[in-house]
Short mmCIF file of C-alpha atoms and ligand atoms in Angstrom, two decimals:
data_model
loop_
_atom_site.label_atom_id
_atom_site.label_comp_id
_atom_site.label_asym_id
_atom_site.label_seq_id
_atom_site.Cartn_x
_atom_site.Cartn_y
_atom_site.Cartn_z
CA MET K 1 37.13 41.99 -151.55
CA THR K 2 36.73 45.23 -149.76
CA THR K 3 36.93 46.66 -146.49
CA LEU K 4 34.05 47.26 -143.79
CA SER K 5 34.84 51.00 -143.71
CA GLN K 6 33.14 51.05 -147.38
CA GLN K 7 29.97 49.45 -146.07
CA PRO K 8 28.19 52.01 -143.76
CA GLY K 9 24.90 49.69 -143.62
CA TRP K 10 26.75 46.95 -141.98
CA ILE K 11 28.94 49.06 -139.68
CA TYR K 12 25.61 50.30 -138.30
CA LEU K 13 24.30 46.59 -137.81
CA LEU K 14 27.45 45.91 -136.02
CA ARG K 15 27.52 48.79 -133.93
CA ASP K 16 23.99 47.99 -132.93
CA TYR K 17 25.45 44.42 -131.93
CA LEU K 18 27.84 46.30 -129.96
CA ASP K 19 25.49 48.07 -127.84
CA LEU K 20 23.65 44.93 -127.13
CA TYR K 21 26.86 43.40 -125.76
CA ARG K 22 27.86 46.18 -124.33
CA ASN K 23 25.11 48.00 -122.32
CA GLY K 24 22.94 44.63 -121.72
CA SER K 25 22.38 43.51 -118.21
CA ALA K 26 23.87 40.23 -117.05
CA GLY K 27 21.39 39.66 -114.39
CA GLY K 28 24.55 39.07 -111.81
CA SER K 29 25.59 36.35 -113.60
CA ALA K 30 29.81 36.19 -113.62
CA LYS K 31 29.57 34.25 -116.75
CA ILE K 32 27.50 35.88 -118.64
CA ARG K 33 29.24 39.29 -118.18
CA SER K 34 32.22 37.53 -118.83
CA HIS K 35 30.92 36.29 -122.21
CA GLN K 36 29.41 39.93 -122.88
CA HIS K 37 32.74 41.47 -122.29
CA LEU K 38 34.60 39.28 -124.76
CA VAL K 39 32.07 40.02 -127.13
CA SER K 40 31.81 43.19 -126.94
CA ARG K 41 35.77 43.67 -126.60
CA THR K 42 36.17 41.53 -129.52
CA LEU K 43 33.86 43.31 -131.81
CA GLY K 44 35.10 46.62 -130.51
CA LYS K 45 38.71 45.59 -131.95
CA ILE K 46 37.38 44.02 -135.28
CA LEU K 47 35.44 47.14 -135.87
CA THR K 48 38.56 49.14 -135.22
CA SER K 49 40.64 47.15 -137.27
CA ASP K 50 38.52 47.70 -140.66
CA PRO K 51 38.01 43.71 -141.39
CA PRO K 52 37.85 42.39 -145.01
CA PHE K 53 34.25 42.33 -146.20
CA ALA K 54 32.64 40.56 -148.94
CA ASP K 55 29.05 40.68 -150.65
CA VAL K 56 27.66 37.07 -149.99
CA ASP K 57 25.13 35.75 -152.21
CA ALA K 58 21.72 37.04 -150.92
CA MET K 59 19.48 34.06 -150.60
CA GLN K 60 15.61 34.02 -149.21
CA LEU K 61 14.02 30.80 -147.66
CA PRO K 62 10.24 30.36 -147.09
CA VAL K 63 10.54 31.52 -143.50
CA CYS K 64 11.48 35.16 -144.65
CA VAL K 65 8.15 36.04 -145.09
CA HIS K 66 7.72 36.27 -141.17
CA LEU K 67 10.45 38.87 -141.26
CA GLN K 68 8.75 41.84 -141.95
CA ARG K 69 6.46 40.98 -139.17
CA ALA K 70 9.05 40.31 -136.63
CA ILE K 71 10.58 43.89 -137.14
CA ASP K 72 7.13 45.61 -137.22
CA ASN K 73 6.76 43.99 -133.83
CA ALA K 74 10.00 44.96 -132.29
CA SER K 75 9.15 48.72 -133.30
CA HIS K 76 8.32 50.06 -129.85
CA GLN K 77 10.67 47.41 -127.85
CA THR K 78 13.97 48.12 -126.82
CA THR K 79 15.49 46.07 -129.71
CA ALA K 80 13.75 48.48 -132.38
CA ALA K 81 17.11 49.92 -133.59
CA ILE K 82 18.99 46.62 -134.40
CA THR K 83 15.74 45.14 -136.15
CA LYS K 84 15.75 48.65 -137.90
CA SER K 85 19.31 48.04 -139.07
CA VAL K 86 18.43 44.16 -139.78
CA GLN K 87 15.83 45.58 -142.03
CA ALA K 88 17.90 48.10 -143.96
CA MET K 89 20.57 45.05 -144.55
CA GLY K 90 17.44 42.49 -145.46
CA VAL K 91 18.22 42.25 -149.31
CA PHE K 92 21.90 41.77 -148.67
CA LEU K 93 21.39 38.66 -146.01
CA LYS K 94 21.85 35.20 -146.85
CA TRP K 95 19.48 33.03 -145.01
CA GLN K 96 20.62 29.32 -145.05
CA TYR K 97 19.64 25.93 -143.31
CA GLY K 98 22.96 25.48 -142.50
CA TYR K 99 22.21 21.56 -142.68
CA GLU K 100 23.06 18.93 -145.55
CA LYS K 101 19.85 17.64 -144.97
CA VAL K 102 16.89 20.13 -143.54
CA PRO K 103 15.47 18.49 -140.62
CA LYS K 104 11.81 17.21 -141.42
CA GLY K 105 9.38 20.02 -140.96
CA LEU K 106 11.87 22.90 -140.62
CA GLU K 107 12.05 24.10 -144.24
CA LYS K 108 9.55 26.70 -144.03
CA LYS K 109 10.10 27.74 -140.19
CA TYR K 110 13.76 28.43 -139.74
CA ALA K 111 16.52 29.98 -141.22
CA TYR K 112 19.76 31.81 -140.13
CA ALA K 113 21.83 34.50 -141.60
CA GLU K 114 25.74 35.27 -141.01
CA VAL K 115 26.82 38.96 -140.31
CA LEU K 116 30.34 38.19 -139.05
CA GLY K 117 32.94 35.34 -139.17
CA PRO K 118 35.08 33.07 -141.12
CA ASN K 119 32.41 33.22 -143.96
CA GLY K 120 31.98 36.67 -144.15
CA PRO K 121 30.32 38.99 -145.23
CA VAL K 122 32.31 40.67 -142.37
CA PHE K 123 35.34 38.63 -142.01
CA SER K 124 36.80 37.55 -138.35
CA ASP K 125 38.09 34.45 -137.14
CA GLU K 126 38.06 35.54 -133.73
CA LEU K 127 33.96 35.96 -133.65
CA ILE K 128 30.64 34.84 -135.26
CA LEU K 129 27.68 36.92 -135.20
CA GLY K 130 24.35 36.34 -136.88
CA LEU K 131 20.43 36.28 -136.75
CA VAL K 132 18.06 33.50 -136.35
CA LEU K 133 14.55 33.50 -137.70
CA PHE K 134 11.97 31.15 -136.70
CA ALA K 135 8.38 31.03 -137.83
CA PRO K 136 5.51 30.93 -135.03
CA ARG K 137 4.93 27.66 -133.49
CA THR K 138 8.62 25.97 -134.08
CA THR K 139 10.79 23.57 -132.16
CA TYR K 140 14.13 23.96 -133.22
CA PRO K 141 15.60 20.35 -131.89
CA THR K 142 17.93 19.74 -129.31
CA HIS K 143 21.59 20.43 -130.13
CA ASN K 144 25.10 21.72 -128.93
CA HIS K 145 28.26 23.37 -130.02
CA ASN K 146 31.27 21.75 -129.09
CA GLY K 147 34.00 24.38 -127.92
CA ILE K 148 31.81 27.24 -128.62
CA THR K 149 30.03 29.75 -125.95
CA GLU K 150 26.66 30.75 -127.63
CA SER K 151 24.21 33.74 -126.57
CA TYR K 152 21.31 34.29 -128.08
CA ILE K 153 19.44 37.72 -127.67
CA VAL K 154 15.93 38.16 -128.43
CA LEU K 155 15.13 40.81 -130.85
CA SER K 156 11.52 40.25 -131.73
CA GLY K 157 9.30 37.67 -130.35
CA SER K 158 9.29 35.31 -127.58
CA THR K 159 10.81 31.89 -126.79
CA SER K 160 11.60 29.45 -124.19
CA GLU K 161 14.60 26.89 -123.88
CA ASN K 162 14.61 23.52 -122.50
CA ASP K 163 10.93 24.44 -120.83
CA VAL K 164 13.31 26.67 -118.20
CA GLY K 165 11.75 30.14 -118.97
CA VAL K 166 10.00 32.46 -121.33
CA TYR K 167 12.35 35.24 -123.11
CA SER K 168 11.16 38.40 -124.51
CA PRO K 169 12.95 41.23 -126.34
CA GLY K 170 16.34 42.17 -124.81
CA SER K 171 16.70 38.85 -123.11
CA LEU K 172 19.55 36.95 -123.41
CA ILE K 173 19.86 33.01 -123.67
CA PHE K 174 23.51 31.84 -122.54
CA ASN K 175 24.51 28.45 -123.38
CA PRO K 176 28.30 27.66 -122.32
CA PRO K 177 30.30 24.65 -124.80
CA GLY K 178 28.16 21.18 -124.57
CA GLN K 179 25.24 22.45 -123.01
CA MET K 180 22.07 21.22 -124.72
CA HIS K 181 19.54 23.13 -125.66
CA ARG K 182 16.14 23.40 -127.43
CA ILE K 183 14.05 26.44 -128.73
CA THR K 184 10.46 26.54 -128.71
CA THR K 185 8.83 29.91 -130.18
CA ALA K 186 5.28 31.43 -129.55
CA ASP K 187 2.15 30.12 -131.07
CA ARG K 188 1.07 33.59 -132.99
CA GLU K 189 4.39 35.67 -133.73
CA PRO K 190 7.40 34.98 -135.08
CA CYS K 191 10.97 35.14 -133.39
CA LEU K 192 13.86 36.63 -133.98
CA LEU K 193 17.45 36.47 -132.57
CA ALA K 194 20.81 37.96 -132.85
CA TYR K 195 23.10 35.31 -131.73
CA ALA K 196 27.12 35.55 -130.96
CA TRP K 197 29.69 32.53 -130.68
CA SER K 198 32.94 32.67 -129.46
CA GLY K 199 35.87 30.16 -129.01
CA ALA K 200 38.83 29.08 -130.11
CA GLN K 201 39.74 30.33 -133.62
CA GLY K 202 39.77 26.25 -134.78
CA ASP K 203 36.40 25.56 -133.52
CA LEU K 204 34.80 28.62 -134.72
CA ILE K 205 36.33 28.26 -138.51
CA GLY K 206 35.01 24.40 -138.08
CA GLN K 207 31.53 25.12 -136.53
CA LYS K 208 28.54 23.67 -138.22
CA MET K 209 24.82 23.90 -137.67
CA VAL K 210 24.12 20.41 -136.58
CA PHE K 211 21.76 18.84 -134.11
CA SER K 212 22.72 15.75 -131.78
CA LYS K 213 20.86 13.22 -129.52
CA PRO K 214 21.41 14.18 -125.77
CA GLY K 215 24.65 12.95 -124.06
CA GLN K 216 26.24 13.13 -127.85
CA ARG K 217 28.60 15.74 -128.54
CA THR K 218 29.07 17.31 -131.93
FE1 FE2 H 301 22.54 26.78 -130.46
#
């Protein structure tokens, strides 16, 4: 176990997360602004505290063949800086499914990698930050997060949530605790999202990626 101060690549990536949450627009929503403030304030505090760091066992999954394309597609977007930082840390990321049994059809189309949280590589029990990568034409089934406030920021590609709207690089999707949501990506290009989860320490530590039927809480 070491500390973050000895890991410049992870510091750059976390500073880019901080920029996203500190300088992104809330679109006039008080609830979204409050979440952005909470994430940026907590992350700023974590960075100042020089938290523990431990390398995770890097892992690739089939969807990773789309990562370079996602990074290339973001090169002229407002999210270019953070996607370059993701690229720099690519070989150190542990891409995983997070399910004991991967939902049928998602094995080649989806994975997530944690950047900060109770499981590392940067340790915190106050916040979880990570990345989600989707292949083109993917639907991530309906789910919610009990006790967790979630935001996704689109880094590359486009996606819709619950047939409500289409979100492009720089857009923030906000899911308050318990809200059911389903993500669908565009037909021809991959989609890379950054996510932040805030909540009580007990909820963050116990959180797992699971799906649920409408009306059921996880
Ligand atoms: Fe979610």
